mmCIF file of N, CA and C in Angstrom:
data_model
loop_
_atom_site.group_PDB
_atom_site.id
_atom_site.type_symbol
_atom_site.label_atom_id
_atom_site.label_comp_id
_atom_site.label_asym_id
_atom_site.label_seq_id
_atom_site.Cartn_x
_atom_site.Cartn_y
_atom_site.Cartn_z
ATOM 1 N N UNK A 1 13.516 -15.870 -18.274
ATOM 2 C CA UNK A 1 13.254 -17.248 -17.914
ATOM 3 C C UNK A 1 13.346 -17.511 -16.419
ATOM 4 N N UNK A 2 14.486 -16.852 -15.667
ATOM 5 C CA UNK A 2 14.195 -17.226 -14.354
ATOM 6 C C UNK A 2 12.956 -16.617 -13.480
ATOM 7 N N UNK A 3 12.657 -16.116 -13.950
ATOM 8 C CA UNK A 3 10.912 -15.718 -13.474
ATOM 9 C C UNK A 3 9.780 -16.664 -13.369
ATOM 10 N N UNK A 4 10.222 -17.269 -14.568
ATOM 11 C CA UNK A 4 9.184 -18.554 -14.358
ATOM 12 C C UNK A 4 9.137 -19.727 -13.631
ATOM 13 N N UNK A 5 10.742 -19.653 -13.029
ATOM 14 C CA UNK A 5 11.199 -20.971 -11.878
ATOM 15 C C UNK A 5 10.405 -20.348 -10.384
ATOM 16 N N UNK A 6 10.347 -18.955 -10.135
ATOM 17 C CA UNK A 6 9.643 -18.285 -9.418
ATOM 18 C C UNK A 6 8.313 -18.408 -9.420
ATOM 19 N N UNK A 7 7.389 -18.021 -10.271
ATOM 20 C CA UNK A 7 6.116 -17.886 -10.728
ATOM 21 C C UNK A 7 5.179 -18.840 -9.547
ATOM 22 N N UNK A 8 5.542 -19.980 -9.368
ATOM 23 C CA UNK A 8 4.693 -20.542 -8.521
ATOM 24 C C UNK A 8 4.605 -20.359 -7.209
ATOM 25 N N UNK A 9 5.675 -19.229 -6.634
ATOM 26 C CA UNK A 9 6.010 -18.927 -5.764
ATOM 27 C C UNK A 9 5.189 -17.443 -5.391
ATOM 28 N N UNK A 10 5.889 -17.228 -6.221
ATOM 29 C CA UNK A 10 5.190 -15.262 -6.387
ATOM 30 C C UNK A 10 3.618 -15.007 -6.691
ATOM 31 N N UNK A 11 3.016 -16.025 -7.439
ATOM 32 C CA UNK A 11 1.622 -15.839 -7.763
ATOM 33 C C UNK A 11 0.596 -15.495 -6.522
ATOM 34 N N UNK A 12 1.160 -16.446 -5.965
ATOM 35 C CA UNK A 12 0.355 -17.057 -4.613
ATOM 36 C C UNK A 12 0.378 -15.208 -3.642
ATOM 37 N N UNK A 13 1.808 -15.230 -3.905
ATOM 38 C CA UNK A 13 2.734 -14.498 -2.917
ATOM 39 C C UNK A 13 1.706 -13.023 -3.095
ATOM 40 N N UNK A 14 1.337 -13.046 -4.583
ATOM 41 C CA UNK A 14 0.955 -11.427 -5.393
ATOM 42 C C UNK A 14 -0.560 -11.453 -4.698
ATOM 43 N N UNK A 15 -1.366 -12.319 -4.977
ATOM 44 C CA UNK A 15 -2.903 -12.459 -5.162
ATOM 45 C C UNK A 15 -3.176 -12.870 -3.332
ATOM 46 N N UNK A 16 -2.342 -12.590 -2.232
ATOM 47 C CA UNK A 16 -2.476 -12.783 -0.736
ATOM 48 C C UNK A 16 -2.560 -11.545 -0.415
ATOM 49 N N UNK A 17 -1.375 -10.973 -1.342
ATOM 50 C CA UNK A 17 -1.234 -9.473 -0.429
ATOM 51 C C UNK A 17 -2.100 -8.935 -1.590
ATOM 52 N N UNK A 18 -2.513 -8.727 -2.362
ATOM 53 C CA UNK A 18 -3.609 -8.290 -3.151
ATOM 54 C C UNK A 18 -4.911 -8.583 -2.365
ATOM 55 N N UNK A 19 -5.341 -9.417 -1.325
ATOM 56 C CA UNK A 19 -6.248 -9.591 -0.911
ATOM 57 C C UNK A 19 -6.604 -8.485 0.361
ATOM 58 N N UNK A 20 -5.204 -7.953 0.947
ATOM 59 C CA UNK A 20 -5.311 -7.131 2.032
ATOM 60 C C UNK A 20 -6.274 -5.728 1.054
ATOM 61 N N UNK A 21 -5.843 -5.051 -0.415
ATOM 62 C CA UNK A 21 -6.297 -4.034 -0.761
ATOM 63 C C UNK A 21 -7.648 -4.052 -1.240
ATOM 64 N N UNK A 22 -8.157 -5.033 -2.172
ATOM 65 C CA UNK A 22 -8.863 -5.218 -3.047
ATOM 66 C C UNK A 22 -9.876 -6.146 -2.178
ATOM 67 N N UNK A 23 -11.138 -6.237 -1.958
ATOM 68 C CA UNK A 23 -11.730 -6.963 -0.917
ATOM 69 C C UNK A 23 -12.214 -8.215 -2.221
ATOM 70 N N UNK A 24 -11.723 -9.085 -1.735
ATOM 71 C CA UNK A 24 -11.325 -10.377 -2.557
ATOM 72 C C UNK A 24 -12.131 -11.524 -1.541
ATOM 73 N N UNK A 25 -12.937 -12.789 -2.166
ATOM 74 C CA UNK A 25 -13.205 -13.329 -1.151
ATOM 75 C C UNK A 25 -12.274 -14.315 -0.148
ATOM 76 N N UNK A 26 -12.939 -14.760 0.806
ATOM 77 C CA UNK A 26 -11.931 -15.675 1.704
ATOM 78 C C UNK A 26 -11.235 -16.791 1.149
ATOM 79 N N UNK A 27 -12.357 -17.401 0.060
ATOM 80 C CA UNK A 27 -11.722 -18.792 -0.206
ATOM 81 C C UNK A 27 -9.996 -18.377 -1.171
ATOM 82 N N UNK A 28 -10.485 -16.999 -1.492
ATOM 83 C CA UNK A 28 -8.876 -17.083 -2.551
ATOM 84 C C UNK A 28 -8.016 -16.883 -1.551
ATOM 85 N N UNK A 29 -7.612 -15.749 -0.487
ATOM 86 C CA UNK A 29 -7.138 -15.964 0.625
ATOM 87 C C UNK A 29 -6.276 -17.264 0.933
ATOM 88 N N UNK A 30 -7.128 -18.156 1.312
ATOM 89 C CA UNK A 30 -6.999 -19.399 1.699
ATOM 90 C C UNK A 30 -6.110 -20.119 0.590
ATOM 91 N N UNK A 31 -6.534 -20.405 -0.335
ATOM 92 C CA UNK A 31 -6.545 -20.932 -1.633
ATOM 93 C C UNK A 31 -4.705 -20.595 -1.785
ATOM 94 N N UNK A 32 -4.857 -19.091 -1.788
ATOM 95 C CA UNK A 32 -3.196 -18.445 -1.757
ATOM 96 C C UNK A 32 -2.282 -19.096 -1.183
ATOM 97 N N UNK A 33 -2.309 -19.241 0.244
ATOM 98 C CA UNK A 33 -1.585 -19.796 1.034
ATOM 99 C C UNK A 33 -1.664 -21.126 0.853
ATOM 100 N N UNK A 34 -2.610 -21.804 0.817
ATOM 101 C CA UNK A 34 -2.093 -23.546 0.599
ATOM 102 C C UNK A 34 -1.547 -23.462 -0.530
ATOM 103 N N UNK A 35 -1.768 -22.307 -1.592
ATOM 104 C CA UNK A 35 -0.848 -23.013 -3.083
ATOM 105 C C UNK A 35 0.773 -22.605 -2.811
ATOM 106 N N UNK A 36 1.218 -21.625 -1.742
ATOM 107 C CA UNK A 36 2.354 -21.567 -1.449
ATOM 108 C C UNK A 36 3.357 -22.247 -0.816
ATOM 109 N N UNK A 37 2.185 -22.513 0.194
ATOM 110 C CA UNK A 37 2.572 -23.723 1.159
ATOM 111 C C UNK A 37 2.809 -24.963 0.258
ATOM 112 N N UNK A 38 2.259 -25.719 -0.439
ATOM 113 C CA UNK A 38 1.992 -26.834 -1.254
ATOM 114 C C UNK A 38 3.965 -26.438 -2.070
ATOM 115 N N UNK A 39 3.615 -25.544 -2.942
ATOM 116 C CA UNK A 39 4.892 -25.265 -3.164
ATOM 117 C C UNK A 39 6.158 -26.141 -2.398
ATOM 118 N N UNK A 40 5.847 -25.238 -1.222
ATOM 119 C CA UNK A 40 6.916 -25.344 -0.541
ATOM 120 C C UNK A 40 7.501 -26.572 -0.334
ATOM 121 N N UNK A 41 6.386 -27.089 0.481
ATOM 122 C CA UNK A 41 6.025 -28.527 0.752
ATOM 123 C C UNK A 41 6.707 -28.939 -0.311
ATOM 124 N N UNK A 42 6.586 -29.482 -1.773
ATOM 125 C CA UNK A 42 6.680 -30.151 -2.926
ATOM 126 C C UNK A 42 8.160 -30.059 -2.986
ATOM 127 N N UNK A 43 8.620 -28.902 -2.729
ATOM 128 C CA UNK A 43 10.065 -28.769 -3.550
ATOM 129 C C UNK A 43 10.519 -29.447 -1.867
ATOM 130 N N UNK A 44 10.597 -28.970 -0.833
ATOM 131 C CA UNK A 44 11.404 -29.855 0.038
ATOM 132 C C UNK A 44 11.472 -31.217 -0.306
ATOM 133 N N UNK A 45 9.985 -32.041 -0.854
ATOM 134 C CA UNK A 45 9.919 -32.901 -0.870
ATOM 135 C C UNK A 45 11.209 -33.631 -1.634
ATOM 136 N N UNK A 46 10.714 -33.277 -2.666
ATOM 137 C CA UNK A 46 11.692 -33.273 -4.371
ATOM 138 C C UNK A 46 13.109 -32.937 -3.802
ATOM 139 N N UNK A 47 13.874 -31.943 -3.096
ATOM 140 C CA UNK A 47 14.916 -32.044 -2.677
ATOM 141 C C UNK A 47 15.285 -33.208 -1.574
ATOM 142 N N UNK A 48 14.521 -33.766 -0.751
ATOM 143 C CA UNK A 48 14.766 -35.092 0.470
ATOM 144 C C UNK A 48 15.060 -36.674 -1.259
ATOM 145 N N UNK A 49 13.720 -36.356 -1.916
ATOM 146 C CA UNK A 49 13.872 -37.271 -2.953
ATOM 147 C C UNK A 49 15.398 -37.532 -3.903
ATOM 148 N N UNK A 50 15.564 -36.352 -4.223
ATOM 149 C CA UNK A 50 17.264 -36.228 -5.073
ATOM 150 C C UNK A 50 17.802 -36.589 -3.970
ATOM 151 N N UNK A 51 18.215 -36.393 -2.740
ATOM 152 C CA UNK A 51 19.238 -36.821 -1.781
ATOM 153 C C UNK A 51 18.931 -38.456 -2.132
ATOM 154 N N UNK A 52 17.783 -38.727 -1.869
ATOM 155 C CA UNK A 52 17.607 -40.256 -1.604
ATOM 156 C C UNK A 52 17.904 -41.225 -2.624
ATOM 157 N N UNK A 53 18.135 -40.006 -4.024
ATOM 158 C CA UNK A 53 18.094 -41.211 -5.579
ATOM 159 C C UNK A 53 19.169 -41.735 -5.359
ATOM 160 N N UNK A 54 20.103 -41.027 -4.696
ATOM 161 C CA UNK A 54 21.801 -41.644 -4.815
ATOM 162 C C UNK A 54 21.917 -42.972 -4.230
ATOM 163 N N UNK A 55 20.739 -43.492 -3.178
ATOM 164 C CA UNK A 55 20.894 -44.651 -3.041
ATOM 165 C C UNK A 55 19.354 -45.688 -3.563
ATOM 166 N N UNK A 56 18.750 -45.109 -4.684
ATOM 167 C CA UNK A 56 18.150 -45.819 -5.975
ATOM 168 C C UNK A 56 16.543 -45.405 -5.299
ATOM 169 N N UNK A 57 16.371 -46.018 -3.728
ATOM 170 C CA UNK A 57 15.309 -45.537 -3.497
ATOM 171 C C UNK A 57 14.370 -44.562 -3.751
ATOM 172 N N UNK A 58 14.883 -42.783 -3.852
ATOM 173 C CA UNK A 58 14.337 -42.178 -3.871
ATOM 174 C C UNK A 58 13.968 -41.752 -5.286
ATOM 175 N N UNK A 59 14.678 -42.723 -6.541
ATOM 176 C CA UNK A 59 13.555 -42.188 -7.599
ATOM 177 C C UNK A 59 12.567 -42.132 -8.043
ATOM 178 N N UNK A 60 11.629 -42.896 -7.077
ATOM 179 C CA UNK A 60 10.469 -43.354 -7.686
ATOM 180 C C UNK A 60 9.845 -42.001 -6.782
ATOM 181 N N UNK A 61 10.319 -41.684 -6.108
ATOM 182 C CA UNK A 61 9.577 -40.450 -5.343
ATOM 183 C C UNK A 61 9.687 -39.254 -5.966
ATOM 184 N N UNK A 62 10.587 -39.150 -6.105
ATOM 185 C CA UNK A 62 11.239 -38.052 -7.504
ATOM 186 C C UNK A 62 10.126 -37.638 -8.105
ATOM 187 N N UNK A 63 10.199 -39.083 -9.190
ATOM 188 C CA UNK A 63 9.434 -39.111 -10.356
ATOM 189 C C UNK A 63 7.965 -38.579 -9.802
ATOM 190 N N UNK A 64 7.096 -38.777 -8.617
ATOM 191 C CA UNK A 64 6.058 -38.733 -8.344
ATOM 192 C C UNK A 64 6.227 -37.767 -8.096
ATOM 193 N N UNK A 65 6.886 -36.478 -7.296
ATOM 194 C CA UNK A 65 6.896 -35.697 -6.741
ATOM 195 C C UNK A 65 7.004 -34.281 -7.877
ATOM 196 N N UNK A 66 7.520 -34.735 -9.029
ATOM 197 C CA UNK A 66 7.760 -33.716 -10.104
ATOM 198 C C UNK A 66 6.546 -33.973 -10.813
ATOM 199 N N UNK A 67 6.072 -34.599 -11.026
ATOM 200 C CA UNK A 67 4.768 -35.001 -11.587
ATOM 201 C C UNK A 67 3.593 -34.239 -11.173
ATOM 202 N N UNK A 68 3.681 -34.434 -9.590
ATOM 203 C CA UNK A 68 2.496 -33.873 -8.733
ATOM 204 C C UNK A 68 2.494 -31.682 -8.549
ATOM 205 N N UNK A 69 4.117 -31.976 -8.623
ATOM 206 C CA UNK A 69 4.224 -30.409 -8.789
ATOM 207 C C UNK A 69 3.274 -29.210 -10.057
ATOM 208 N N UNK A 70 3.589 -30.716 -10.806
ATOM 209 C CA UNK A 70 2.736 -29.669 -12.523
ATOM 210 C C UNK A 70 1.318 -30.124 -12.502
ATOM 211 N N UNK A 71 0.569 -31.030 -11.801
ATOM 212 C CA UNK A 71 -0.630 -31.630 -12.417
ATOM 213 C C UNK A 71 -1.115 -31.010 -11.011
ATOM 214 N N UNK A 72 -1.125 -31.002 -9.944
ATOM 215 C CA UNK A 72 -2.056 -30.581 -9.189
ATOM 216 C C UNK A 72 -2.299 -29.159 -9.407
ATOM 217 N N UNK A 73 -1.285 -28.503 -9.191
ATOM 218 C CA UNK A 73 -1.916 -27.059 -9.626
ATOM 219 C C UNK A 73 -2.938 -26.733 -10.718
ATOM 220 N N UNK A 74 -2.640 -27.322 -12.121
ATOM 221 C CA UNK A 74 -3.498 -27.193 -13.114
ATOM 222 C C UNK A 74 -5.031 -28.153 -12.475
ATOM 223 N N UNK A 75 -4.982 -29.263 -11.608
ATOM 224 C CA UNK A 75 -6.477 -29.278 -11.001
ATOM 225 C C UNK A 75 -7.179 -28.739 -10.329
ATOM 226 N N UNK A 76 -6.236 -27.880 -9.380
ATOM 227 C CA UNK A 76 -6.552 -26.935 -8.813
ATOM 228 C C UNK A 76 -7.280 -25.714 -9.932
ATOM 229 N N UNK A 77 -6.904 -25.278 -10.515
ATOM 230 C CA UNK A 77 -7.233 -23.919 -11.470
ATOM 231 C C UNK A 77 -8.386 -24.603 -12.071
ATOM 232 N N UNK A 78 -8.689 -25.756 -12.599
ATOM 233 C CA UNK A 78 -9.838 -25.842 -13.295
ATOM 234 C C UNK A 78 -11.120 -26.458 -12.199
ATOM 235 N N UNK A 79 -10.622 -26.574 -11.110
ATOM 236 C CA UNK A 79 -11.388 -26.926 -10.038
ATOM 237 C C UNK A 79 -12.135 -25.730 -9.474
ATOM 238 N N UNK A 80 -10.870 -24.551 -9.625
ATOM 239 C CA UNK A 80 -11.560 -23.262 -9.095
ATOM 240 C C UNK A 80 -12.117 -22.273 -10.187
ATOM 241 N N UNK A 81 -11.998 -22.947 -11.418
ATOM 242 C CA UNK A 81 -12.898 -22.102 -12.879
ATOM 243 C C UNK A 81 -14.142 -22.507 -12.577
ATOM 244 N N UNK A 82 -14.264 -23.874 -12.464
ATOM 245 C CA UNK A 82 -15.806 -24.290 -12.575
ATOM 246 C C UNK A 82 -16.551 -23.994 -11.159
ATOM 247 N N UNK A 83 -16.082 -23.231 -10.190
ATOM 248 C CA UNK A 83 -16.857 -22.783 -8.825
ATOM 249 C C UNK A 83 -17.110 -23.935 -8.119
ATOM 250 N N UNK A 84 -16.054 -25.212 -7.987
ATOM 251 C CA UNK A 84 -15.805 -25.842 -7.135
ATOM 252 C C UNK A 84 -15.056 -25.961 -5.866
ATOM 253 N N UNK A 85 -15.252 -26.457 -4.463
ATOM 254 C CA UNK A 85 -14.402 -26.253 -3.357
ATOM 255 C C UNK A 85 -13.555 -26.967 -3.800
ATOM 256 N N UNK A 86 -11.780 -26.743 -3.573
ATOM 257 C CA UNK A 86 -10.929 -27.439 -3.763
ATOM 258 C C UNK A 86 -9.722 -27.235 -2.128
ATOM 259 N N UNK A 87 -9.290 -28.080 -1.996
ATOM 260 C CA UNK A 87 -8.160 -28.456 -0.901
ATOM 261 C C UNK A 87 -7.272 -28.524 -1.564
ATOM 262 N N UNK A 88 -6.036 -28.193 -2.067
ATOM 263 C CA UNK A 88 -4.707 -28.747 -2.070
ATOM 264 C C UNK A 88 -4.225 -29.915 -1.258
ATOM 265 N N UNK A 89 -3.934 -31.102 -1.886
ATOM 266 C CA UNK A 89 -3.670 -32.569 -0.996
ATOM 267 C C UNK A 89 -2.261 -31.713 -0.023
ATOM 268 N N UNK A 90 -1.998 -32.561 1.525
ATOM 269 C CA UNK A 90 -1.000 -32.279 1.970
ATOM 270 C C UNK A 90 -1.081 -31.337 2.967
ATOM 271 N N UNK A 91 -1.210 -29.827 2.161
ATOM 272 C CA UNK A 91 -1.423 -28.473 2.845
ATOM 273 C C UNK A 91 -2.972 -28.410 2.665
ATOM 274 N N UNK A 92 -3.521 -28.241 2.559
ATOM 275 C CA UNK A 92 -5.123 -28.581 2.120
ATOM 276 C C UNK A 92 -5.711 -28.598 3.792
ATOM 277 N N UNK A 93 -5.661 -29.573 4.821
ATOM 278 C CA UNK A 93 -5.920 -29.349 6.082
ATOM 279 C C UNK A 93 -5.637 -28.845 7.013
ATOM 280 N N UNK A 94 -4.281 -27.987 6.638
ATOM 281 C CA UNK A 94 -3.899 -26.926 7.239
ATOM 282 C C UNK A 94 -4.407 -25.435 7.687
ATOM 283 N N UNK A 95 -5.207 -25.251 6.507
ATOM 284 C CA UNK A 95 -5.898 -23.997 6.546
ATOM 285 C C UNK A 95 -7.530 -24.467 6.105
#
């Protein structure tokens, strides 16, 4: 089970450096790194948010921020099944 608290971490992490061996195109490349970055991004977020619930404010960010963690990725994946360009919101203009 703790593999799977990882997984969103490592995927990204596997299929980047898989890109150095296997000549893979650019957009997954890319794609890799904003979904890591995004990660990242999300959980800092979600951790500033728990600091902030203690004074009531930050649950509503919480709530949005755990939300956005599970649903964007899955738009992402069916964005990139159907051979659509996709950005990750956030990290998305970064790369």
């Amino acid at each position: 089970m703790p593999v799977l608290f990882f997984a969103p971490f490592l995927v990204p992490v596997a299929i980047y450096i898989m890109t150095f061996f296997v000549e893979l195109d650019d957009q997954i490349k890319r794609l890799s790194i904003q979904a890591l970055l995004f990660q990242l991004v999300m959980w800092a977020l979600i951790a500033v948010a728990s600091i902030m619930s203690f004074i009531i404010i930050g649950i509503p960010f919480l709530i949005g921020f755990v939300i956005m963690i599970f649903v964007i990725p899955i738009i992402a994946i069916i964005k990139t099944l159907q051979d659509e360009p996709y950005n990750y919101p956030i990290v998305g203009r970064w790369f």
